[in-house]
PDB file of C-alpha atoms in Angstrom:
ATOM      1  CA  MET A  10      29.033 102.577 161.036  1.00 64.00           C
ATOM      2  CA  ALA A  11      29.788 103.350 157.347  1.00 64.00           C
ATOM      3  CA  GLU A  12      32.232 105.645 158.602  1.00 68.00           C
ATOM      4  CA  GLU A  13      34.072 102.875 160.513  1.00 68.00           C
ATOM      5  CA  LYS A  14      33.707 100.712 157.544  1.00 67.00           C
ATOM      6  CA  GLU A  15      35.640 103.363 155.461  1.00 72.00           C
ATOM      7  CA  ASN A  16      38.191 103.933 158.148  1.00 71.00           C
ATOM      8  CA  THR A  17      38.922 100.239 158.415  1.00 77.00           C
ATOM      9  CA  SER A  18      39.020  99.887 154.415  1.00 74.00           C
ATOM     10  CA  GLN A  19      41.451 102.699 153.979  1.00 75.00           C
ATOM     11  CA  GLN A  20      43.637 101.587 156.617  1.00 76.00           C
ATOM     12  CA  SER A  21      43.822  98.131 155.011  1.00 80.00           C
ATOM     13  CA  GLU A  22      44.540  99.624 151.679  1.00 81.00           C
ATOM     14  CA  VAL A  23      47.199 101.516 153.437  1.00 77.00           C
ATOM     15  CA  VAL A  24      48.693  98.630 155.168  1.00 78.00           C
ATOM     16  CA  SER A  25      48.288  96.664 152.012  1.00 84.00           C
ATOM     17  CA  ALA A  26      50.361  99.559 149.986  1.00 84.00           C
ATOM     18  CA  GLU A  27      53.055  99.576 152.550  1.00 86.00           C
ATOM     19  CA  GLU A  28      53.396  95.650 152.361  1.00 87.00           C
ATOM     20  CA  GLN A  29      53.621  95.877 148.795  1.00 87.00           C
ATOM     21  CA  LEU A  30      56.166  98.790 149.020  1.00 87.00           C
ATOM     22  CA  SER A  31      58.145  96.870 151.573  1.00 89.00           C
ATOM     23  CA  GLU A  32      58.370  93.859 149.095  1.00 88.00           C
ATOM     24  CA  ARG A  33      59.255  95.683 146.006  1.00 85.00           C
ATOM     25  CA  ILE A  34      62.308  97.026 148.493  1.00 85.00           C
ATOM     26  CA  ARG A  35      63.365  93.793 149.187  1.00 83.00           C
ATOM     27  CA  GLN A  36      62.913  92.597 145.850  1.00 81.00           C
ATOM     28  CA  LEU A  37      65.074  95.552 144.655  1.00 76.00           C
ATOM     29  CA  LYS A  38      67.653  94.997 147.362  1.00 76.00           C
ATOM     30  CA  GLU A  39      67.995  91.533 146.351  1.00 74.00           C
ATOM     31  CA  SER A  40      68.418  92.141 142.637  1.00 70.00           C
ATOM     32  CA  VAL A  41      71.004  94.848 143.323  1.00 69.00           C
ATOM     33  CA  SER A  42      73.251  92.877 145.854  1.00 59.00           C
ATOM     34  CA  ASP A  43      76.294  91.725 144.608  1.00 57.00           C
ATOM     35  CA  GLU A  44      77.230  87.884 144.199  1.00 57.00           C
ATOM     36  CA  ASP A  45      80.567  88.242 145.200  1.00 52.00           C
ATOM     37  CA  ALA A  46      81.623  88.393 148.615  1.00 54.00           C
ATOM     38  CA  PRO A  47      83.428  91.454 149.542  1.00 54.00           C
ATOM     39  CA  ILE A  48      87.040  91.193 149.944  1.00 54.00           C
ATOM     40  CA  SER A  49      88.105  91.143 153.273  1.00 56.00           C
ATOM     41  CA  GLY A  50      90.443  93.326 155.071  1.00 61.00           C
ATOM     42  CA  SER A  51      92.171  89.950 156.740  1.00 68.00           C
ATOM     43  CA  HIS A  52      93.925  87.841 154.301  1.00 70.00           C
ATOM     44  CA  THR A  53      96.026  85.193 155.388  1.00 76.00           C
ATOM     45  CA  LEU A  54      98.897  84.040 153.453  1.00 74.00           C
ATOM     46  CA  ARG A  55      97.194  80.731 152.807  1.00 73.00           C
ATOM     47  CA  ASN A  56      94.440  82.946 150.995  1.00 74.00           C
ATOM     48  CA  ILE A  57      97.083  85.069 149.215  1.00 72.00           C
ATOM     49  CA  LEU A  58      99.312  81.972 147.960  1.00 75.00           C
ATOM     50  CA  GLY A  59      96.413  79.654 147.410  1.00 75.00           C
ATOM     51  CA  GLY A  60      95.070  82.035 144.736  1.00 76.00           C
ATOM     52  CA  ASP A  61      91.881  83.123 146.349  1.00 78.00           C
ATOM     53  CA  VAL A  62      92.411  87.116 146.144  1.00 77.00           C
ATOM     54  CA  LEU A  63      93.337  86.593 142.580  1.00 78.00           C
ATOM     55  CA  TRP A  64      90.551  84.671 141.792  1.00 79.00           C
ATOM     56  CA  MET A  65      88.307  87.181 143.222  1.00 82.00           C
ATOM     57  CA  PHE A  66      89.892  89.946 141.300  1.00 81.00           C
ATOM     58  CA  MET A  67      89.654  87.726 138.012  1.00 82.00           C
ATOM     59  CA  ARG A  68      86.121  87.493 138.526  1.00 84.00           C
ATOM     60  CA  GLN A  69      85.374  90.916 139.035  1.00 87.00           C
ATOM     61  CA  GLN A  70      87.252  92.045 136.012  1.00 88.00           C
ATOM     62  CA  VAL A  71      86.740  89.371 133.598  1.00 90.00           C
ATOM     63  CA  TRP A  72      85.000  91.937 130.962  1.00 92.00           C
ATOM     64  CA  LEU A  73      88.029  94.107 131.286  1.00 93.00           C
ATOM     65  CA  PHE A  74      90.100  91.227 130.404  1.00 92.00           C
ATOM     66  CA  VAL A  75      88.115  90.328 127.396  1.00 94.00           C
ATOM     67  CA  LEU A  76      88.124  93.495 126.055  1.00 96.00           C
ATOM     68  CA  ILE A  77      92.037  93.697 126.463  1.00 96.00           C
ATOM     69  CA  VAL A  78      92.271  90.223 124.784  1.00 96.00           C
ATOM     70  CA  LEU A  79      90.201  91.773 121.778  1.00 97.00           C
ATOM     71  CA  PHE A  80      91.961  95.082 121.463  1.00 97.00           C
ATOM     72  CA  THR A  81      95.113  93.002 121.400  1.00 97.00           C
ATOM     73  CA  ILE A  82      93.807  90.524 118.639  1.00 97.00           C
ATOM     74  CA  LEU A  83      92.391  93.421 116.721  1.00 97.00           C
ATOM     75  CA  TYR A  84      95.974  95.575 117.051  1.00 97.00           C
ATOM     76  CA  VAL A  85      97.848  92.439 115.686  1.00 96.00           C
ATOM     77  CA  ALA A  86      95.536  91.664 113.062  1.00 96.00           C
ATOM     78  CA  PHE A  87      95.216  95.452 111.749  1.00 96.00           C
ATOM     79  CA  ARG A  88      99.578  95.561 111.861  1.00 96.00           C
ATOM     80  CA  TYR A  89      99.565  92.371 109.582  1.00 96.00           C
ATOM     81  CA  GLN A  90      97.159  93.882 107.150  1.00 96.00           C
ATOM     82  CA  GLY A  91      99.177  97.260 107.281  1.00 96.00           C
ATOM     83  CA  GLN A  92     102.484  95.327 106.502  1.00 97.00           C
ATOM     84  CA  ARG A  93     101.233  93.562 103.750  1.00 97.00           C
ATOM     85  CA  ASP A  94      99.544  96.754 102.126  1.00 97.00           C
ATOM     86  CA  PHE A  95     102.940  98.398 102.459  1.00 97.00           C
ATOM     87  CA  ILE A  96     104.469  95.378 100.593  1.00 97.00           C
ATOM     88  CA  THR A  97     102.453  95.615  97.737  1.00 97.00           C
ATOM     89  CA  ILE A  98     102.535  99.399  97.580  1.00 97.00           C
ATOM     90  CA  ASP A  99     106.358  98.865  97.158  1.00 97.00           C
ATOM     91  CA  ARG A 100     105.995  95.995  94.733  1.00 98.00           C
ATOM     92  CA  LEU A 101     103.518  98.379  92.806  1.00 98.00           C
ATOM     93  CA  GLN A 102     105.937 101.247  92.775  1.00 98.00           C
ATOM     94  CA  LYS A 103     108.967  99.103  91.633  1.00 98.00           C
ATOM     95  CA  GLU A 104     106.434  97.819  88.575  1.00 98.00           C
ATOM     96  CA  LEU A 105     105.391 101.414  87.677  1.00 98.00           C
ATOM     97  CA  LEU A 106     109.115 102.498  87.663  1.00 97.00           C
ATOM     98  CA  ASP A 107     109.963  99.664  85.362  1.00 97.00           C
ATOM     99  CA  ALA A 108     106.873 100.764  83.167  1.00 97.00           C
ATOM    100  CA  LYS A 109     108.061 104.083  83.017  1.00 97.00           C
ATOM    101  CA  TYR A 110     111.768 103.233  81.861  1.00 97.00           C
ATOM    102  CA  LYS A 111     110.237 100.806  79.473  1.00 97.00           C
ATOM    103  CA  ALA A 112     108.186 103.787  77.867  1.00 96.00           C
ATOM    104  CA  LEU A 113     111.021 106.076  77.994  1.00 96.00           C
ATOM    105  CA  ASP A 114     113.133 103.606  76.147  1.00 96.00           C
ATOM    106  CA  SER A 115     110.575 102.928  73.404  1.00 96.00           C
ATOM    107  CA  SER A 116     109.631 106.714  73.060  1.00 95.00           C
ATOM    108  CA  SER A 117     113.360 107.420  72.762  1.00 94.00           C
ATOM    109  CA  LYS A 118     113.848 104.648  69.937  1.00 93.00           C
ATOM    110  CA  LEU A 119     110.746 105.746  67.964  1.00 92.00           C
ATOM    111  CA  THR A 120     112.040 109.119  67.734  1.00 92.00           C
ATOM    112  CA  GLU A 121     115.302 108.060  66.567  1.00 89.00           C
ATOM    113  CA  GLN A 122     113.941 106.010  63.910  1.00 86.00           C
ATOM    114  CA  CYS A 123     111.445 108.964  63.011  1.00 87.00           C
ATOM    115  CA  ARG A 124     114.282 111.507  62.337  1.00 88.00           C
ATOM    116  CA  GLU A 125     114.594 112.896  58.663  1.00 83.00           C
ATOM    117  CA  SER A 126     118.193 111.735  58.194  1.00 83.00           C
ATOM    118  CA  LYS A 127     117.208 107.817  59.273  1.00 86.00           C
ATOM    119  CA  VAL A 128     114.274 108.113  57.354  1.00 82.00           C
ATOM    120  CA  LEU A 129     116.216 109.347  54.144  1.00 81.00           C
ATOM    121  CA  ASP A 130     118.815 106.849  54.791  1.00 83.00           C
ATOM    122  CA  GLN A 131     116.348 104.119  54.717  1.00 83.00           C
ATOM    123  CA  LEU A 132     114.796 105.344  51.636  1.00 80.00           C
ATOM    124  CA  LYS A 133     118.251 105.494  49.922  1.00 81.00           C
ATOM    125  CA  ASN A 134     118.964 102.004  51.092  1.00 84.00           C
ATOM    126  CA  ASN A 135     115.880 100.130  49.978  1.00 83.00           C
ATOM    127  CA  LYS A 136     115.817 101.939  46.385  1.00 78.00           C
ATOM    128  CA  ASP A 137     112.251 100.755  45.660  1.00 74.00           C
ATOM    129  CA  SER A 138     110.824 104.127  46.623  1.00 73.00           C
ATOM    130  CA  VAL A 139     110.026 106.764  44.474  1.00 76.00           C
ATOM    131  CA  LEU A 140     110.305 109.413  47.299  1.00 75.00           C
ATOM    132  CA  HIS A 141     113.147 111.773  47.406  1.00 73.00           C
ATOM    133  CA  VAL A 142     114.086 115.181  48.980  1.00 75.00           C
ATOM    134  CA  PRO A 143     112.934 117.978  47.181  1.00 79.00           C
ATOM    135  CA  ASP A 144     114.951 120.290  45.255  1.00 84.00           C
ATOM    136  CA  GLN A 145     112.866 123.512  45.024  1.00 87.00           C
ATOM    137  CA  PRO A 146     111.326 124.955  47.915  1.00 86.00           C
ATOM    138  CA  PRO A 147     107.728 124.618  48.776  1.00 85.00           C
ATOM    139  CA  TYR A 148     105.390 126.991  46.835  1.00 85.00           C
ATOM    140  CA  ILE A 149     102.874 129.482  48.644  1.00 86.00           C
ATOM    141  CA  ILE A 150      99.589 129.774  47.002  1.00 87.00           C
ATOM    142  CA  ASN A 151      97.666 132.578  48.084  1.00 86.00           C
ATOM    143  CA  ILE A 152      93.719 132.351  47.548  1.00 87.00           C
ATOM    144  CA  ILE A 153      91.850 135.413  47.373  1.00 86.00           C
ATOM    145  CA  GLU A 154      88.121 134.861  48.444  1.00 85.00           C
ATOM    146  CA  ASN A 155      85.365 136.354  46.851  1.00 80.00           C
ATOM    147  CA  GLU A 156      82.643 137.964  48.908  1.00 63.00           C
TER     148      GLU A 156
END
């Protein structure tokens, strides 16, 4: 009798496990099934012109369209930013060139004013300076160091 009870409990466990397995398979099939009806091979002219075929295609590919729109927006934005950067670079290069020319002009004016002949002419014209050009050559003084 104990064996019969054990066999019936094992059989009921097997039946219960099979029922659970079939229930899980059914749930899995429901979750995997596609919500859209498959595109049939027999499309009528009315379906095609009415936009049903196009609408089904659009519904299936909606994320592709979103991705294309996103990439298009990014492309336009980066191109606009790149053009602004090129304009800024061009303007800054022109300013740099102008600054170089001004520095060169100032340097040449300073060099001209610092020449010995110009300095001597200015000293002669002012007549308030005691500086003059020496008549004698400079002396060289040799110092011997004691060790």
